[in-house]
XYZ file of C-alpha atoms in Angstrom:
732
model
C 45.358 -35.496 -109.236
C 45.433 -37.660 -112.352
C 44.786 -34.599 -114.545
C 47.978 -32.810 -113.616
C 51.280 -32.847 -115.423
C 53.104 -36.129 -114.842
C 55.674 -36.066 -112.086
C 59.228 -37.268 -112.617
C 59.733 -40.952 -111.802
C 62.429 -42.383 -109.558
C 65.536 -44.253 -110.654
C 65.911 -48.030 -110.797
C 68.449 -49.458 -108.398
C 68.309 -46.574 -105.910
C 66.468 -46.964 -102.624
C 63.897 -44.156 -102.323
C 64.473 -41.911 -99.324
C 62.610 -39.071 -97.642
C 63.965 -36.154 -95.618
C 60.683 -35.273 -93.933
C 57.375 -37.033 -93.187
C 55.486 -34.804 -95.634
C 57.427 -36.503 -98.447
C 56.122 -39.990 -97.544
C 52.935 -41.847 -98.476
C 52.180 -45.240 -96.938
C 49.575 -47.127 -98.983
C 48.191 -50.625 -98.432
C 46.690 -52.557 -101.348
C 43.606 -54.567 -100.415
C 41.535 -56.986 -102.476
C 40.462 -60.573 -102.847
C 42.867 -63.217 -104.091
C 43.364 -62.884 -107.838
C 42.184 -59.277 -108.062
C 45.584 -58.164 -109.368
C 47.223 -56.413 -106.393
C 50.737 -57.730 -106.993
C 50.455 -57.095 -110.738
C 49.423 -53.514 -109.983
C 52.382 -53.048 -107.617
C 54.736 -54.282 -110.352
C 53.135 -51.934 -112.896
C 53.452 -48.966 -110.533
C 57.100 -49.836 -109.837
C 57.787 -49.944 -113.584
C 56.076 -46.627 -114.257
C 57.860 -45.015 -111.291
C 61.213 -46.210 -112.634
C 61.933 -48.511 -109.705
C 62.474 -51.348 -112.200
C 63.405 -51.503 -115.862
C 61.229 -52.993 -118.595
C 62.454 -56.483 -117.705
C 61.084 -55.929 -114.207
C 64.549 -55.739 -112.624
C 66.634 -53.169 -110.824
C 70.340 -52.737 -111.386
C 71.357 -55.354 -108.816
C 69.180 -57.993 -110.487
C 66.397 -58.053 -107.909
C 62.802 -58.143 -109.038
C 59.752 -56.747 -107.319
C 58.255 -60.262 -107.370
C 61.148 -61.899 -105.488
C 59.208 -62.793 -102.377
C 58.753 -65.982 -100.392
C 59.578 -69.280 -102.151
C 56.289 -70.634 -100.805
C 54.454 -67.924 -102.731
C 56.033 -69.102 -105.970
C 55.020 -72.701 -105.272
C 51.461 -71.831 -104.215
C 50.997 -69.151 -106.916
C 49.535 -66.686 -104.437
C 50.685 -64.102 -101.898
C 50.911 -65.422 -98.349
C 52.592 -62.515 -96.588
C 52.783 -58.740 -96.400
C 55.448 -57.259 -98.669
C 56.798 -53.730 -99.013
C 57.776 -52.140 -102.331
C 59.074 -48.545 -101.977
C 58.979 -46.346 -105.088
C 59.423 -42.641 -105.772
C 57.180 -40.309 -107.760
C 57.610 -36.579 -108.064
C 59.983 -36.409 -105.116
C 57.558 -38.343 -102.895
C 58.510 -41.700 -101.421
C 55.614 -44.158 -101.730
C 55.661 -47.272 -99.573
C 53.399 -49.775 -101.348
C 52.243 -52.530 -98.994
C 51.013 -55.559 -100.945
C 48.776 -57.794 -98.816
C 47.532 -61.350 -99.398
C 43.962 -61.551 -100.630
C 43.219 -64.977 -99.211
C 41.221 -64.967 -95.956
C 43.703 -67.244 -94.166
C 46.271 -64.458 -94.162
C 44.096 -61.703 -92.738
C 46.774 -61.195 -90.071
C 49.125 -59.929 -92.786
C 46.348 -57.640 -94.028
C 45.780 -56.220 -90.532
C 49.507 -55.547 -90.235
C 49.391 -53.709 -93.563
C 46.461 -51.595 -92.372
C 48.416 -50.739 -89.228
C 51.464 -49.624 -91.202
C 49.545 -47.600 -93.801
C 47.885 -44.186 -93.863
C 45.576 -44.926 -96.825
C 44.249 -47.924 -98.748
C 43.891 -48.817 -102.416
C 41.100 -51.365 -102.874
C 41.863 -53.438 -105.967
C 38.711 -54.798 -107.638
C 38.620 -57.095 -110.666
C 36.304 -55.843 -113.403
C 35.342 -59.436 -114.153
C 34.886 -60.692 -110.563
C 33.498 -57.711 -108.672
C 33.452 -56.968 -104.937
C 33.292 -59.943 -102.584
C 31.971 -59.970 -99.027
C 35.439 -60.178 -97.464
C 36.518 -57.008 -99.302
C 33.406 -55.258 -98.010
C 34.309 -56.275 -94.454
C 37.780 -54.748 -94.800
C 36.235 -51.615 -96.305
C 34.057 -51.310 -93.205
C 37.117 -51.769 -90.979
C 38.840 -48.891 -92.748
C 35.689 -46.775 -92.517
C 35.516 -47.355 -88.760
C 38.930 -45.712 -88.285
C 38.458 -43.097 -91.012
C 41.192 -44.414 -93.284
C 41.208 -42.762 -96.728
C 40.328 -45.204 -99.496
C 40.331 -45.293 -103.280
C 39.376 -48.069 -105.697
C 41.391 -49.353 -108.642
C 39.544 -51.506 -111.175
C 41.760 -54.119 -112.864
C 41.372 -56.883 -115.450
C 39.857 -54.495 -117.982
C 41.097 -56.814 -120.721
C 38.737 -59.624 -119.623
C 36.009 -60.458 -122.129
C 33.197 -59.783 -119.665
C 34.809 -56.739 -118.030
C 32.487 -53.744 -117.706
C 34.150 -50.727 -116.102
C 31.018 -48.571 -115.954
C 28.992 -51.343 -114.333
C 31.792 -52.078 -111.871
C 32.007 -48.440 -110.748
C 28.253 -48.558 -110.144
C 28.609 -51.777 -108.113
C 31.410 -50.222 -106.052
C 29.206 -47.220 -105.332
C 26.353 -49.447 -104.178
C 28.448 -51.831 -102.064
C 31.152 -49.502 -100.747
C 29.406 -46.135 -100.699
C 28.714 -46.080 -96.947
C 25.016 -45.352 -97.716
C 26.079 -42.619 -100.172
C 26.854 -43.972 -103.663
C 27.897 -40.465 -104.758
C 30.888 -40.768 -102.422
C 32.309 -43.476 -104.746
C 32.689 -42.104 -108.269
C 35.108 -42.580 -111.183
C 37.704 -39.940 -112.077
C 38.171 -41.418 -115.554
C 36.265 -43.304 -118.211
C 37.950 -45.987 -120.329
C 38.883 -45.199 -123.923
C 38.335 -48.304 -126.031
C 40.452 -49.106 -129.071
C 39.351 -50.870 -132.251
C 37.427 -54.106 -131.878
C 39.379 -57.316 -132.335
C 38.294 -60.441 -134.243
C 36.430 -61.630 -131.148
C 34.402 -58.421 -131.023
C 36.152 -57.226 -127.862
C 37.454 -53.643 -127.882
C 40.511 -53.353 -125.589
C 40.974 -50.329 -123.337
C 43.656 -48.122 -124.888
C 43.429 -45.023 -122.720
C 41.472 -42.961 -120.209
C 39.266 -39.905 -120.473
C 39.782 -37.477 -117.590
C 36.453 -36.237 -116.284
C 37.748 -33.099 -114.570
C 40.273 -31.968 -117.166
C 38.197 -33.214 -120.105
C 41.417 -34.545 -121.627
C 42.222 -37.927 -123.160
C 45.247 -39.888 -121.918
C 46.218 -42.322 -124.649
C 48.332 -45.345 -123.596
C 48.120 -47.231 -126.887
C 51.779 -46.517 -127.732
C 53.063 -47.726 -124.355
C 53.656 -44.149 -123.185
C 50.994 -41.849 -121.757
C 50.038 -39.142 -124.241
C 47.805 -36.188 -123.403
C 45.543 -35.411 -126.375
C 42.434 -33.373 -127.165
C 39.156 -35.323 -127.023
C 36.989 -35.442 -130.107
C 33.328 -34.324 -129.942
C 32.067 -37.864 -129.371
C 34.456 -38.349 -126.466
C 33.460 -34.996 -124.971
C 29.840 -36.068 -125.057
C 30.743 -39.297 -123.216
C 32.572 -37.319 -120.579
C 29.903 -34.725 -119.817
C 27.262 -36.676 -117.826
C 29.806 -38.490 -115.668
C 31.697 -35.211 -115.173
C 28.639 -33.406 -113.857
C 27.930 -36.140 -111.323
C 31.572 -36.174 -110.240
C 31.630 -32.408 -109.738
C 28.451 -32.564 -107.661
C 29.988 -35.357 -105.558
C 33.158 -33.325 -104.979
C 31.282 -30.140 -104.129
C 29.066 -32.042 -101.672
C 32.218 -32.854 -99.702
C 33.715 -29.357 -100.010
C 34.454 -27.293 -96.908
C 33.240 -24.254 -98.863
C 29.519 -24.330 -98.043
C 28.726 -21.753 -100.727
C 30.323 -23.701 -103.542
C 27.227 -25.827 -104.235
C 25.016 -22.753 -104.514
C 27.454 -21.179 -106.953
C 27.573 -24.358 -109.025
C 23.794 -24.784 -109.091
C 23.522 -21.118 -110.034
C 25.397 -21.889 -113.224
C 28.873 -20.727 -112.231
C 31.758 -22.691 -113.785
C 33.932 -23.922 -110.954
C 37.584 -23.685 -111.918
C 39.615 -26.899 -112.221
C 42.132 -25.900 -109.546
C 39.378 -25.510 -106.926
C 37.794 -28.848 -107.862
C 41.091 -30.728 -107.631
C 41.976 -29.149 -104.289
C 38.542 -30.004 -102.856
C 38.819 -33.523 -104.257
C 42.225 -34.053 -102.661
C 40.985 -32.803 -99.285
C 37.899 -35.042 -99.414
C 40.023 -38.077 -100.295
C 42.514 -37.337 -97.510
C 39.657 -36.968 -94.994
C 38.236 -40.321 -96.046
C 34.858 -38.910 -97.113
C 35.216 -39.349 -100.886
C 36.538 -42.447 -102.624
C 37.611 -42.045 -106.267
C 37.531 -44.964 -108.696
C 40.400 -45.417 -111.156
C 41.352 -48.030 -113.725
C 44.733 -49.679 -114.237
C 46.338 -52.389 -116.334
C 49.941 -53.642 -116.596
C 52.247 -52.560 -119.391
C 52.274 -54.834 -122.456
C 54.693 -55.539 -125.301
C 57.698 -54.080 -123.478
C 55.975 -50.753 -122.732
C 57.144 -48.670 -119.816
C 53.819 -47.376 -118.571
C 50.805 -49.502 -117.783
C 47.391 -48.011 -118.388
C 46.278 -45.797 -115.512
C 49.477 -46.191 -113.501
C 50.396 -42.505 -113.798
C 46.922 -41.583 -112.591
C 47.192 -43.927 -109.598
C 50.601 -42.530 -108.635
C 49.281 -38.982 -108.888
C 46.288 -39.870 -106.739
C 48.613 -41.308 -104.089
C 50.961 -38.319 -104.037
C 48.266 -35.648 -104.395
C 45.227 -37.065 -102.643
C 46.388 -39.456 -99.951
C 47.445 -38.056 -96.555
C 50.991 -37.805 -95.264
C 51.978 -39.551 -92.024
C 51.682 -36.135 -90.355
C 47.912 -36.327 -90.849
C 47.562 -39.825 -89.380
C 46.784 -40.063 -85.666
C 49.302 -42.343 -83.979
C 48.202 -45.230 -81.728
C 48.206 -44.627 -77.985
C 51.367 -45.369 -75.979
C 52.026 -46.290 -72.366
C 55.043 -47.332 -70.365
C 55.724 -51.096 -70.350
C 54.200 -51.114 -66.857
C 50.930 -49.656 -68.188
C 51.291 -46.031 -67.062
C 49.674 -43.639 -69.530
C 51.827 -41.278 -71.589
C 51.000 -38.316 -73.832
C 50.380 -39.223 -77.495
C 53.448 -39.231 -79.723
C 53.456 -37.196 -82.921
C 55.079 -37.875 -86.274
C 58.206 -35.858 -85.501
C 61.675 -37.056 -86.591
C 63.118 -35.178 -83.616
C 60.670 -36.682 -81.133
C 61.122 -39.745 -78.894
C 61.705 -42.971 -80.786
C 58.553 -45.085 -81.159
C 58.501 -47.749 -83.850
C 56.506 -50.936 -84.215
C 57.352 -54.302 -85.741
C 54.594 -54.984 -88.300
C 56.156 -58.105 -89.794
C 58.868 -60.584 -88.830
C 60.635 -62.903 -91.247
C 63.726 -65.082 -91.303
C 66.497 -64.700 -93.842
C 68.887 -67.650 -94.295
C 71.866 -65.267 -94.435
C 71.112 -62.402 -92.028
C 68.734 -64.142 -89.622
C 65.597 -62.459 -88.346
C 64.479 -59.358 -90.261
C 61.856 -57.009 -88.808
C 59.753 -54.677 -90.941
C 58.990 -51.631 -88.787
C 56.844 -48.534 -89.071
C 58.489 -45.563 -87.381
C 55.758 -43.490 -85.747
C 58.004 -41.002 -83.950
C 61.707 -40.145 -83.809
C 64.429 -41.502 -86.089
C 65.757 -45.061 -86.230
C 69.463 -45.425 -87.002
C 71.660 -48.486 -87.629
C 73.606 -50.071 -84.781
C 71.799 -48.209 -82.001
C 70.462 -49.869 -78.868
C 66.688 -49.812 -78.531
C 64.220 -51.102 -75.972
C 61.913 -53.914 -77.091
C 58.549 -53.939 -75.325
C 56.308 -57.000 -75.620
C 52.805 -57.214 -76.978
C 50.832 -59.283 -74.482
C 50.127 -62.402 -76.557
C 51.407 -64.982 -74.102
C 48.224 -67.017 -74.603
C 49.375 -67.650 -78.191
C 52.875 -68.755 -77.295
C 54.392 -65.275 -77.753
C 56.171 -64.216 -74.601
C 56.149 -60.612 -73.418
C 59.367 -58.663 -73.981
C 60.974 -55.943 -71.906
C 64.630 -55.974 -72.980
C 67.296 -53.824 -74.613
C 68.683 -54.944 -77.986
C 71.230 -53.560 -80.397
C 69.838 -53.405 -83.917
C 71.876 -54.122 -87.019
C 71.474 -52.564 -90.432
C 68.494 -50.428 -91.415
C 67.494 -51.156 -94.996
C 64.879 -50.719 -97.691
C 63.495 -53.956 -99.180
C 63.000 -54.767 -102.823
C 61.859 -58.334 -103.294
C 64.491 -60.461 -101.569
C 67.133 -57.724 -101.710
C 67.881 -55.226 -98.940
C 69.363 -51.815 -99.751
C 71.100 -50.017 -96.895
C 69.685 -46.829 -95.384
C 71.433 -44.343 -93.114
C 68.212 -43.818 -91.129
C 64.436 -44.188 -91.100
C 62.508 -41.106 -90.029
C 59.087 -40.784 -88.443
C 56.395 -41.859 -90.881
C 58.645 -44.197 -92.858
C 58.905 -47.969 -93.165
C 62.173 -49.899 -93.113
C 63.669 -53.296 -92.352
C 65.840 -53.866 -89.292
C 68.241 -56.783 -88.894
C 69.492 -58.676 -85.836
C 66.565 -58.077 -83.486
C 66.678 -61.574 -82.048
C 63.991 -61.026 -79.421
C 61.493 -58.702 -81.142
C 58.359 -60.225 -82.617
C 55.507 -58.883 -84.721
C 53.556 -56.336 -82.686
C 56.463 -55.353 -80.429
C 57.388 -51.716 -79.828
C 60.898 -50.318 -80.321
C 61.708 -47.225 -78.291
C 64.580 -45.450 -76.576
C 66.308 -47.538 -73.932
C 66.244 -44.464 -71.675
C 62.494 -43.942 -72.113
C 60.821 -47.302 -72.855
C 57.323 -47.137 -74.339
C 54.691 -49.649 -75.378
C 52.325 -48.998 -78.286
C 48.712 -50.107 -78.109
C 48.555 -53.317 -80.218
C 46.297 -53.776 -83.196
C 43.568 -56.401 -83.127
C 44.883 -59.809 -84.121
C 42.460 -62.348 -85.614
C 41.899 -65.356 -83.388
C 43.210 -68.646 -84.861
C 40.404 -71.201 -84.655
C 41.581 -74.166 -86.762
C 43.544 -76.723 -84.681
C 46.509 -78.589 -86.173
C 47.895 -81.382 -83.989
C 51.450 -82.361 -84.904
C 54.257 -84.608 -83.741
C 57.886 -84.930 -84.765
C 58.454 -87.317 -87.663
C 61.698 -88.734 -86.214
C 64.087 -88.352 -83.287
C 66.234 -85.706 -85.054
C 63.042 -83.765 -85.823
C 61.987 -84.044 -82.197
C 65.233 -82.360 -81.128
C 64.576 -79.415 -83.488
C 60.810 -79.142 -83.075
C 60.693 -76.832 -80.064
C 63.046 -74.264 -81.571
C 61.359 -74.459 -84.973
C 57.921 -73.861 -83.473
C 59.217 -70.945 -81.400
C 60.633 -69.274 -84.503
C 57.470 -69.987 -86.471
C 55.117 -68.319 -83.980
C 57.582 -65.437 -83.503
C 57.014 -64.556 -87.157
C 53.252 -64.962 -87.098
C 51.199 -63.563 -84.192
C 48.006 -64.978 -85.726
C 49.257 -68.468 -84.888
C 48.838 -69.909 -81.397
C 51.003 -72.685 -79.989
C 49.403 -74.965 -77.401
C 50.929 -77.757 -75.357
C 47.722 -79.487 -74.260
C 48.236 -81.036 -70.852
C 45.105 -83.184 -71.075
C 45.640 -84.738 -74.493
C 49.463 -84.436 -74.463
C 49.343 -83.008 -77.975
C 51.271 -80.153 -79.553
C 48.648 -78.034 -81.304
C 49.168 -75.156 -83.730
C 46.030 -73.050 -84.007
C 45.772 -71.557 -87.510
C 43.359 -69.355 -89.453
C 42.526 -71.879 -92.168
C 43.744 -74.659 -94.433
C 46.086 -72.451 -96.475
C 47.551 -70.962 -93.295
C 48.087 -74.495 -91.997
C 49.820 -75.583 -95.215
C 52.173 -72.594 -95.108
C 53.049 -73.325 -91.464
C 53.943 -76.952 -92.267
C 55.953 -75.894 -95.320
C 57.905 -73.307 -93.343
C 58.685 -75.830 -90.632
C 60.033 -78.195 -93.260
C 61.856 -75.892 -95.675
C 62.905 -72.978 -93.478
C 63.575 -74.659 -90.137
C 64.381 -78.209 -91.253
C 61.687 -79.860 -89.126
C 59.562 -82.658 -90.578
C 56.315 -83.234 -88.668
C 53.372 -85.589 -88.968
C 49.810 -84.325 -88.680
C 47.707 -86.386 -86.264
C 43.980 -86.215 -85.413
C 43.221 -83.416 -83.001
C 41.800 -84.561 -79.674
C 39.452 -82.613 -77.424
C 39.754 -82.715 -73.649
C 37.196 -85.306 -72.573
C 36.272 -86.095 -68.975
C 34.715 -89.066 -67.151
C 32.232 -89.203 -64.309
C 30.079 -91.745 -62.449
C 26.447 -92.023 -63.450
C 25.344 -93.698 -60.217
C 26.372 -94.328 -56.637
C 28.464 -97.432 -56.061
C 30.607 -99.060 -53.349
C 33.877 -100.938 -53.909
C 36.806 -102.464 -52.119
C 40.505 -102.092 -52.888
C 42.721 -104.894 -51.598
C 46.489 -104.722 -51.992
C 48.100 -107.620 -50.123
C 51.462 -109.068 -51.151
C 54.012 -111.153 -49.274
C 57.355 -111.835 -50.889
C 59.783 -112.251 -48.003
C 60.733 -109.523 -45.578
C 58.305 -106.644 -45.346
C 55.187 -107.255 -47.414
C 52.495 -104.902 -48.583
C 49.144 -104.785 -46.869
C 46.333 -102.292 -47.371
C 42.583 -102.683 -47.697
C 40.165 -99.805 -48.095
C 36.471 -99.611 -48.786
C 35.001 -96.607 -50.558
C 31.691 -95.238 -51.759
C 31.514 -93.142 -54.946
C 28.607 -90.861 -55.803
C 28.156 -88.336 -58.633
C 28.148 -84.597 -57.919
C 26.790 -81.625 -59.889
C 28.875 -80.420 -62.862
C 31.852 -78.337 -61.890
C 32.284 -79.927 -58.466
C 35.608 -81.610 -59.220
C 36.849 -84.417 -56.946
C 35.722 -84.413 -53.325
C 37.334 -86.823 -50.811
C 35.596 -87.552 -47.494
C 36.961 -89.572 -44.529
C 34.277 -91.483 -42.586
C 36.480 -94.180 -41.086
C 35.653 -94.997 -37.483
C 37.472 -97.015 -34.889
C 40.891 -96.612 -36.506
C 40.274 -99.288 -39.149
C 42.587 -97.267 -41.332
C 45.296 -95.575 -39.237
C 45.170 -91.780 -39.386
C 48.615 -91.510 -41.005
C 47.388 -93.555 -44.008
C 44.182 -91.585 -44.720
C 46.118 -89.025 -46.849
C 47.745 -91.967 -48.661
C 44.357 -93.321 -49.696
C 43.314 -89.851 -50.901
C 46.534 -89.459 -52.874
C 46.037 -92.825 -54.582
C 42.401 -92.051 -55.373
C 43.194 -88.633 -56.846
C 46.080 -90.032 -58.917
C 43.781 -92.684 -60.399
C 41.081 -90.077 -61.036
C 43.584 -88.000 -63.023
C 44.452 -91.066 -65.135
C 40.789 -91.927 -65.704
C 38.802 -95.067 -65.006
C 37.199 -95.970 -68.351
C 38.792 -94.425 -71.452
C 41.838 -92.719 -69.998
C 40.294 -89.284 -69.416
C 40.334 -87.420 -66.077
C 37.524 -88.245 -63.642
C 35.500 -85.276 -62.376
C 32.412 -84.377 -60.354
C 32.352 -87.239 -57.842
C 32.514 -87.588 -54.070
C 34.724 -90.464 -52.898
C 34.101 -91.473 -49.307
C 36.475 -93.740 -47.392
C 34.226 -95.753 -45.068
C 36.357 -98.666 -43.820
C 39.556 -100.636 -44.280
C 42.215 -102.788 -42.694
C 45.893 -102.321 -41.926
C 48.819 -104.470 -40.751
C 51.125 -103.323 -38.003
C 54.233 -104.232 -40.028
C 53.341 -104.543 -43.732
C 51.120 -101.458 -44.171
C 52.743 -98.405 -45.738
C 52.024 -95.160 -47.524
C 52.663 -96.812 -50.923
C 50.412 -99.769 -50.117
C 47.438 -97.548 -49.216
C 47.977 -95.374 -52.298
C 47.761 -98.517 -54.408
C 44.713 -99.787 -52.522
C 42.910 -96.447 -53.012
C 43.550 -96.539 -56.750
C 42.393 -100.176 -56.944
C 39.209 -99.339 -55.063
C 38.325 -96.576 -57.535
C 38.967 -98.860 -60.510
C 36.786 -101.567 -58.940
C 34.021 -99.030 -58.406
C 34.204 -97.996 -62.053
C 33.983 -101.607 -63.189
C 30.633 -101.993 -61.431
C 29.125 -98.594 -62.308
C 27.774 -96.684 -65.277
C 30.497 -94.299 -66.435
C 29.631 -91.254 -68.518
C 32.057 -89.634 -70.924
C 31.821 -85.844 -70.779
C 32.666 -83.714 -73.785
C 33.549 -80.007 -73.757
C 30.879 -77.659 -75.051
C 31.783 -74.290 -76.542
C 29.690 -71.187 -76.909
C 29.913 -69.935 -80.494
C 29.077 -66.400 -81.519
C 28.720 -66.310 -85.289
C 28.427 -63.034 -87.222
C 27.061 -63.399 -90.749
C 25.126 -61.374 -93.313
C 21.368 -61.824 -92.921
C 21.066 -63.971 -96.061
C 23.255 -66.691 -94.529
C 21.523 -66.945 -91.132
C 19.348 -69.893 -92.232
C 22.216 -72.021 -93.624
C 24.359 -71.250 -90.577
C 21.665 -72.267 -88.087
C 20.931 -75.449 -90.052
C 24.618 -76.325 -90.068
C 24.927 -75.717 -86.321
C 21.992 -78.053 -85.684
C 23.689 -80.768 -87.735
C 26.662 -80.458 -85.367
C 24.476 -81.253 -82.327
C 24.418 -77.536 -81.580
C 21.725 -75.603 -79.722
C 21.000 -72.100 -80.964
C 20.395 -69.975 -77.861
C 19.639 -66.670 -79.535
C 20.014 -64.303 -82.455
C 20.238 -60.530 -82.587
C 20.574 -57.886 -85.260
C 24.076 -56.401 -85.422
C 23.423 -53.611 -87.934
C 24.654 -53.260 -91.468
C 22.551 -56.200 -92.640
C 24.323 -58.645 -90.321
C 23.077 -61.011 -87.609
C 24.788 -62.416 -84.532
C 23.946 -66.058 -83.845
C 24.728 -67.564 -80.436
C 24.894 -71.322 -80.053
C 26.304 -74.024 -77.809
C 28.086 -76.758 -79.754
C 30.236 -79.738 -78.667
C 33.881 -78.953 -79.392
C 34.386 -82.309 -81.092
C 31.980 -81.075 -83.819
C 33.698 -77.757 -84.604
C 37.283 -78.755 -85.303
C 36.975 -77.524 -88.903
C 34.341 -74.864 -88.366
C 36.779 -72.107 -89.387
C 36.891 -73.693 -92.850
C 33.250 -74.716 -93.060
C 31.812 -71.330 -92.031
C 33.889 -69.640 -94.707
C 32.341 -71.983 -97.280
C 28.785 -71.545 -96.004
C 28.989 -67.735 -95.867
C 31.187 -67.248 -98.959
C 33.944 -65.756 -96.837
C 31.746 -63.199 -95.079
C 31.172 -64.939 -91.729
C 33.325 -64.851 -88.650
C 33.000 -66.460 -85.253
C 34.490 -66.716 -81.807
C 34.397 -69.592 -79.362
C 34.751 -69.980 -75.623
C 34.574 -73.002 -73.349
C 31.410 -73.223 -71.256
C 31.254 -76.656 -69.616
C 31.527 -80.420 -70.011
C 28.348 -82.425 -70.491
C 27.529 -86.110 -71.153
C 28.308 -87.398 -74.611
C 25.678 -89.374 -76.575
C 25.920 -93.097 -75.706
C 26.721 -94.258 -79.245
C 29.590 -91.791 -79.536
C 30.801 -92.628 -76.041
C 30.946 -96.339 -76.913
C 32.953 -95.581 -80.048
C 35.535 -93.548 -78.155
C 35.900 -96.160 -75.419
C 36.450 -98.838 -78.055
C 39.144 -96.700 -79.649
C 40.788 -96.243 -76.252
C 40.829 -99.995 -75.684
C 42.508 -100.494 -79.077
C 45.059 -97.802 -78.263
C 43.959 -95.514 -81.104
């Protein structure tokens, strides 16, 4: 691993293929925005021969040909797959966005992968969000390695960064995160900075010189050997500590020289088990070179140390009806079970689904069963249908190269699945199965929109449906109280991408409008009123008079209607008419246009006419009576209150609690959550937390997360209530 003879690269222009799962490695690249993930993928593709020195394959595609939005925003916004080949092994490199708003794409990448490369900038270090993802991987035992980039930066310090990684990512054991190589610095430049020109292998005690643009294996000089020795001893001790051979440590401490073959084999097993996490260094090729620094070592780590799909436990499966089924294994001859990990739209071929095949073999033009994923609350309907797939292909940037099949353990793109969405399961139509879904982040930033024009209004529904079909982290809401169309997003950048895709991809121009919360109204005191609806305009007139009493009820009581009419003042057949009119007016509101709740309305008296009274007349009289009551009473506006549970590192608890208080929030409790984190529970008016998804990220430097749930409506402060009623009167 890294110290072995270099494997033969693949060929540019040819889609890598694998005949068996043991010849596949699925690797997700994780790191904060700007850490160099995409640059590393391009460097690995160049070294592996997937592209030429101009960064292109034979058909003109480039590894960087992704979404047009990514080019405009200068950052990755979606999961992308770059397959390469090294030493006869197909490597599926999954490049994920580093920005927190696109954590859904990251989670999809983690689902599709069997191991993770954490990309850390030598000049920026490890941020809190990267640590959170590291912990997620640790929880499921995913093998991880670290690649340090940006070694050319003036303040880059590889040795210090490996120490930081050990402290922050060592899972309480810094010796489980150790470098396999030390940087070899070239001559100092005029600015005093000595660029990294090669690597010194700690296990092999060899120097790998990249200064010529090609990796050269050379003998170290005495000074270099001295540099290697201390780090080598610590590395060997770290490897032996993870060895399955319990006697190996005693032999080593007894002075025995452990042979290189044994060390490498133990290292590879420890990496594959997820108990040891090697640190490597990498940099892109420069001046037309073919090999970037450290890229050969990274490729050898992936092929030699990362597990095959055969070693990865598959997610649980059931029937679409929920009946349990035995686990599926990574067997190309087994039952077909594949999962859509990403959905995108191509202007020429339509919807394209990136799938991970967990069992069986997926072939072009076969009919599969599509089972839904249970995200109806986000606007994603469940699916339980048969569909005929189109071509099966291997992506490279925007290009698709045809495949004859995709076996268990592999990743491929499938065309023409018009119903399948991200998270759906593809299985045999004769034996439908449903795979346990991965955890989707909850979108908590509301975006209220409306069509810009009549033509946009005609296209809006279809455009929104296609948008949420691609992105399961987005929730579409048609709010019945506020009559707004609301897209719930993960953050500002996520929101911007959604609007841009609506405009450029689906041809829908929308306007963003202020998001409204679902307010309510109630009476603050008991009051009596009379509704009189008497009109005579020739022929049958309209005659209805009713007298009511309105009194407030405890929260959550709703609308209660009571009939206390005596003596037939209001004929029995018109009592339901009064109730219908009262309830209709309550739904429309009596002060600021919000539904009335938590009152008892008692009909106590009234008058009718033998000819001119009617159902419609008494409905109108009931509504008038309620409006008259409201005019003479104190009306409270009720605002929704949410319970927030906020998880943050301990050092941010104070700022978070102070911020919640400034939002009229009430902290109801805190508790230790382990790992230096605290859970804060608070009740906060929903009108105050519209942008909390953005603000919490700023307060906690990207390390905090929260959930929210509706608890109740409660009276709004008088000054705020007056402001909202004035806005309602102005029609704003």
